[in-house]
């Protein structure tokens, strides 16, 4: 039988992978991948604690809203990536200096 | 003790996440990310949350992954295949990730929450739908506005300006 520790361990592992991606990668799309992985780790943690400690509809609804917000965030980031590619012909974040104002 | 299904889903999820960040071909990385998101949905099924799992598959694997895949195909370049990651940055990243993972894992392991038995009463589809349409309906409305604003913003950003003659 799976315990709460197993799910939190997987969630921690995913979060650490996301941190690694955020630190190492320079490609804007890879950064988006890393952020998505971290958001999913947080959602997994939410559902795991909700199921094991206090199973109710509110906790699951919270994750539904979180998923919808993450989708909105992804659409905006992808639009910014397309614009950056159109302006610079590359999506390397260390090259995108004009975004700094 | 974890059972075999849990280990298989863990392998898919974590392997997909690693491949999404480390695969040299960007299209494969996007597909691996979709696999990882699908693994998260499988975890939701294991945790007795089928509504959230189906929502995850619909929104993430169905919409976000396809959106990412099309963007990757739009902006992909040959030189990404041999993108150089500085070994010092990689070492620092691995160290930071390991430190954070160790901190979380040790603090979770020290807590006594894990002795609790798994709960049996799970919320039904009816309860979730009732909650969304009654008590939490203002949040749903605000969320709809946020989604509309983000889509409109994305369209405005990506719109091609027509040249004046």
Coordinates of C-alpha atoms in Angstrom, one line a residue:
Chain A
X1 CA 0.0 0.0 0.0
X2 CA 1.3 3.4 -0.9
X3 CA 1.9 5.9 2.0
X4 CA 1.9 9.6 2.1
X5 CA 5.7 9.6 2.2
X6 CA 5.9 7.9 -1.2
X7 CA 3.8 10.6 -2.9
X8 CA 5.7 13.5 -1.2
X9 CA 9.0 11.8 -2.2
X10 CA 8.0 11.8 -5.9
X11 CA 6.8 15.4 -5.6
X12 CA 10.1 16.5 -4.0
X13 CA 12.0 14.7 -6.8
X14 CA 10.0 16.5 -9.5
X15 CA 10.4 19.8 -7.7
X16 CA 14.2 19.3 -7.5
X17 CA 14.3 18.5 -11.3
X18 CA 12.4 21.7 -12.0
X19 CA 14.9 23.7 -9.9
X20 CA 17.8 22.1 -11.8
X21 CA 16.2 23.1 -15.1
X22 CA 15.6 26.7 -14.0
X23 CA 19.3 27.0 -12.9
X24 CA 21.0 25.3 -15.8
X25 CA 18.9 25.9 -18.9
X26 CA 19.1 29.0 -21.1
X27 CA 16.4 28.2 -23.6
X28 CA 13.1 29.9 -22.8
X29 CA 11.1 26.8 -23.8
X30 CA 13.2 24.7 -21.4
X31 CA 12.5 27.2 -18.6
X32 CA 8.8 26.8 -19.3
X33 CA 9.1 23.0 -19.1
X34 CA 10.9 23.4 -15.7
X35 CA 8.2 25.7 -14.4
X36 CA 5.4 23.3 -15.6
X37 CA 7.2 20.3 -13.9
X38 CA 7.4 22.3 -10.6
X39 CA 3.7 23.3 -10.8
X40 CA 2.7 19.7 -11.3
X41 CA 4.9 18.7 -8.3
X42 CA 3.0 21.2 -6.2
X43 CA -0.4 19.9 -7.5
X44 CA 0.6 16.3 -6.7
X45 CA 1.5 17.4 -3.1
X46 CA -1.9 19.1 -2.7
X47 CA -3.9 16.1 -3.8
X48 CA -1.7 13.7 -1.8
X49 CA -2.2 15.6 1.5
X50 CA -5.9 16.1 0.7
X51 CA -6.4 12.4 0.1
X52 CA -4.5 11.2 3.2
X53 CA -5.3 13.9 5.8
X54 CA -8.7 15.4 5.0
X55 CA -10.4 14.1 1.9
X56 CA -13.0 16.7 0.8
X57 CA -14.1 18.5 -2.4
X58 CA -12.4 21.8 -1.5
X59 CA -8.9 20.5 -1.8
X60 CA -9.5 18.9 -5.2
X61 CA -11.3 22.1 -6.4
X62 CA -8.2 24.1 -5.4
X63 CA -6.0 21.9 -7.7
X64 CA -8.6 22.4 -10.5
X65 CA -8.2 26.2 -10.2
X66 CA -4.4 25.8 -10.0
X67 CA -4.3 23.7 -13.3
X68 CA -6.4 26.3 -15.1
X69 CA -4.1 29.1 -13.9
X70 CA -1.1 27.2 -15.1
X71 CA -2.7 26.8 -18.5
X72 CA -3.2 30.6 -18.8
X73 CA 0.4 31.2 -17.7
X74 CA 1.7 28.7 -20.3
X75 CA -0.3 30.4 -23.1
X76 CA 1.1 33.9 -22.2
X77 CA 4.7 32.5 -22.0
X78 CA 4.4 30.8 -25.4
X79 CA 3.2 34.0 -27.0
X80 CA 6.2 35.8 -25.5
X81 CA 8.5 33.1 -26.9
X82 CA 7.0 33.5 -30.3
X83 CA 7.5 37.3 -30.2
X84 CA 11.0 36.9 -28.9
X85 CA 11.8 34.5 -31.8
X86 CA 10.3 37.0 -34.3
X87 CA 12.5 39.8 -32.9
X88 CA 15.8 38.0 -32.3
X89 CA 15.6 34.7 -34.3
X90 CA 16.4 32.9 -31.0
X91 CA 14.8 32.2 -27.6
X92 CA 18.0 32.2 -25.5
X93 CA 17.2 34.1 -22.4
X94 CA 20.8 35.4 -22.0
X95 CA 20.4 37.1 -25.3
X96 CA 17.1 38.8 -24.7
X97 CA 18.5 42.0 -23.2
X98 CA 15.8 44.3 -24.7
X99 CA 13.2 42.9 -22.3
X100 CA 15.0 44.6 -19.5
X101 CA 13.9 48.0 -20.7
Chain B
X1 CA 5.8 0.1 0.9
X2 CA 5.0 1.1 -2.6
X3 CA 3.5 -1.3 -5.0
X4 CA 4.5 -2.1 -8.6
X5 CA 2.0 0.3 -10.3
X6 CA 3.2 3.2 -8.2
X7 CA 6.9 2.4 -9.2
X8 CA 5.9 2.2 -12.9
X9 CA 4.1 5.6 -12.8
X10 CA 7.0 7.1 -10.9
X11 CA 9.4 5.9 -13.6
X12 CA 7.2 7.5 -16.3
X13 CA 6.8 10.8 -14.5
X14 CA 10.3 11.3 -13.3
X15 CA 11.9 9.9 -16.5
X16 CA 9.6 12.1 -18.6
X17 CA 10.6 15.2 -16.6
X18 CA 14.4 14.4 -17.0
X19 CA 14.0 13.8 -20.7
X20 CA 12.0 17.0 -21.1
X21 CA 15.0 18.9 -19.8
X22 CA 17.9 16.9 -21.2
X23 CA 16.8 15.6 -24.6
X24 CA 18.8 17.4 -27.3
X25 CA 15.9 17.2 -29.8
X26 CA 13.3 19.7 -28.6
X27 CA 10.3 17.9 -30.1
X28 CA 11.1 14.8 -28.2
X29 CA 11.5 16.9 -25.1
X30 CA 8.0 18.3 -25.6
X31 CA 6.6 14.8 -26.0
X32 CA 8.4 13.6 -22.9
X33 CA 6.9 16.5 -21.0
X34 CA 3.4 15.4 -22.1
X35 CA 4.3 11.9 -20.9
X36 CA 5.3 13.3 -17.5
X37 CA 2.1 15.3 -17.2
X38 CA 0.2 12.1 -18.1
X39 CA 2.1 10.3 -15.3
X40 CA 0.9 13.0 -12.9
X41 CA -2.7 12.3 -14.0
X42 CA -2.1 8.6 -13.2
X43 CA -0.9 9.6 -9.7
X44 CA -4.2 11.5 -9.3
X45 CA -6.1 8.3 -10.2
X46 CA -4.0 6.4 -7.6
X47 CA -5.0 9.0 -5.1
X48 CA -8.7 8.6 -5.6
X49 CA -9.1 11.9 -7.4
X50 CA -10.5 10.9 -10.8
X51 CA -12.1 14.2 -11.5
X52 CA -8.8 16.1 -11.1
X53 CA -7.0 13.4 -13.2
X54 CA -9.4 13.8 -16.1
X55 CA -9.1 17.5 -15.8
X56 CA -5.4 17.2 -15.9
X57 CA -5.5 15.0 -19.0
X58 CA -7.9 17.4 -20.7
X59 CA -6.1 20.6 -19.9
X60 CA -2.4 19.6 -19.8
X61 CA -2.0 16.6 -22.1
X62 CA -4.8 17.8 -24.4
X63 CA -4.3 21.5 -24.6
X64 CA -1.0 22.7 -23.1
X65 CA 1.2 19.9 -24.4
X66 CA -0.1 20.4 -28.0
X67 CA 0.3 24.2 -27.7
X68 CA 3.9 23.7 -26.5
X69 CA 4.5 21.2 -29.3
X70 CA 3.3 23.6 -32.0
X71 CA 5.4 26.5 -30.6
X72 CA 8.5 24.2 -30.5
X73 CA 7.9 23.3 -34.2
X74 CA 7.5 27.0 -35.0
X75 CA 10.7 28.3 -33.3
X76 CA 13.0 25.2 -33.5
X77 CA 16.5 25.7 -34.7
X78 CA 19.3 23.3 -35.7
X79 CA 21.8 24.8 -33.3
X80 CA 19.8 23.7 -30.3
X81 CA 20.9 20.2 -31.1
X82 CA 24.4 20.9 -29.9
X83 CA 23.6 23.5 -27.2
X84 CA 26.5 23.7 -24.8
X85 CA 25.7 23.6 -21.1
X86 CA 28.6 24.9 -19.0
X87 CA 29.7 22.1 -16.7
X88 CA 30.1 24.5 -13.8
X89 CA 26.5 25.7 -14.2
X90 CA 25.4 22.1 -14.4
X91 CA 27.3 21.1 -11.3
X92 CA 25.8 24.1 -9.4
X93 CA 22.3 23.2 -10.6
X94 CA 22.7 19.6 -9.5
X95 CA 24.1 20.7 -6.1
X96 CA 21.2 23.1 -5.6
X97 CA 18.6 20.6 -6.6
X98 CA 20.1 17.9 -4.4
X99 CA 20.2 20.3 -1.4
X100 CA 16.5 21.3 -1.9
X101 CA 15.5 17.7 -2.3
X102 CA 17.4 16.6 0.8
X103 CA 15.9 19.4 2.8
X104 CA 12.3 18.6 1.8
X105 CA 12.8 14.8 2.1
X106 CA 14.4 15.1 5.6
X107 CA 11.8 17.5 6.9
X108 CA 9.0 15.2 5.5
X109 CA 10.6 12.1 7.0
X110 CA 10.9 13.8 10.4
X111 CA 7.2 14.5 10.6
X112 CA 4.7 12.1 12.2
X113 CA 2.0 12.6 9.5
X114 CA 2.9 9.4 7.7
X115 CA 1.6 7.2 10.4
X116 CA -1.9 8.2 9.6
X117 CA -4.0 5.6 7.7
X118 CA -5.3 6.4 4.2
X119 CA -8.8 7.9 4.3
X120 CA -11.6 6.0 2.7
X121 CA -14.3 8.7 2.1
X122 CA -13.5 10.4 -1.2
X123 CA -15.5 13.3 -2.6
X124 CA -17.8 12.5 -5.5
X125 CA -18.2 14.3 -8.8
X126 CA -21.4 15.7 -7.5
X127 CA -19.8 17.3 -4.5
X128 CA -17.1 19.0 -6.6
X129 CA -19.6 20.3 -9.1
X130 CA -21.9 21.6 -6.4
X131 CA -19.0 23.3 -4.7
X132 CA -17.8 25.0 -7.9
X133 CA -21.3 26.2 -8.8
X134 CA -22.3 27.5 -5.4
X135 CA -19.7 28.5 -2.8
X136 CA -16.7 28.9 -5.1
X137 CA -18.6 30.4 -8.1
X138 CA -17.0 33.9 -7.6
X139 CA -13.5 32.2 -7.9
X140 CA -14.7 30.4 -11.0
X141 CA -15.8 33.7 -12.6
X142 CA -12.5 35.5 -11.8
X143 CA -10.7 32.5 -13.2
X144 CA -12.7 32.7 -16.4
X145 CA -11.8 36.4 -16.7
X146 CA -8.1 35.6 -16.1
X147 CA -8.2 32.9 -18.8
X148 CA -9.9 35.3 -21.2
X149 CA -7.5 38.1 -20.5
X150 CA -4.5 35.7 -20.9
X151 CA -5.8 34.5 -24.2
X152 CA -6.5 38.0 -25.4
X153 CA -3.0 39.1 -24.3
X154 CA -1.4 36.2 -26.1
X155 CA -3.2 37.0 -29.3
X156 CA -2.3 40.7 -29.0
X157 CA 1.4 39.8 -28.4
X158 CA 1.7 37.3 -31.2
X159 CA -0.3 39.4 -33.7
X160 CA 1.6 40.5 -36.8
X161 CA 1.5 44.2 -37.4
X162 CA 0.3 45.0 -40.9
X163 CA 2.7 47.2 -42.7
X164 CA 1.4 50.6 -43.8
X165 CA 1.9 51.4 -47.5

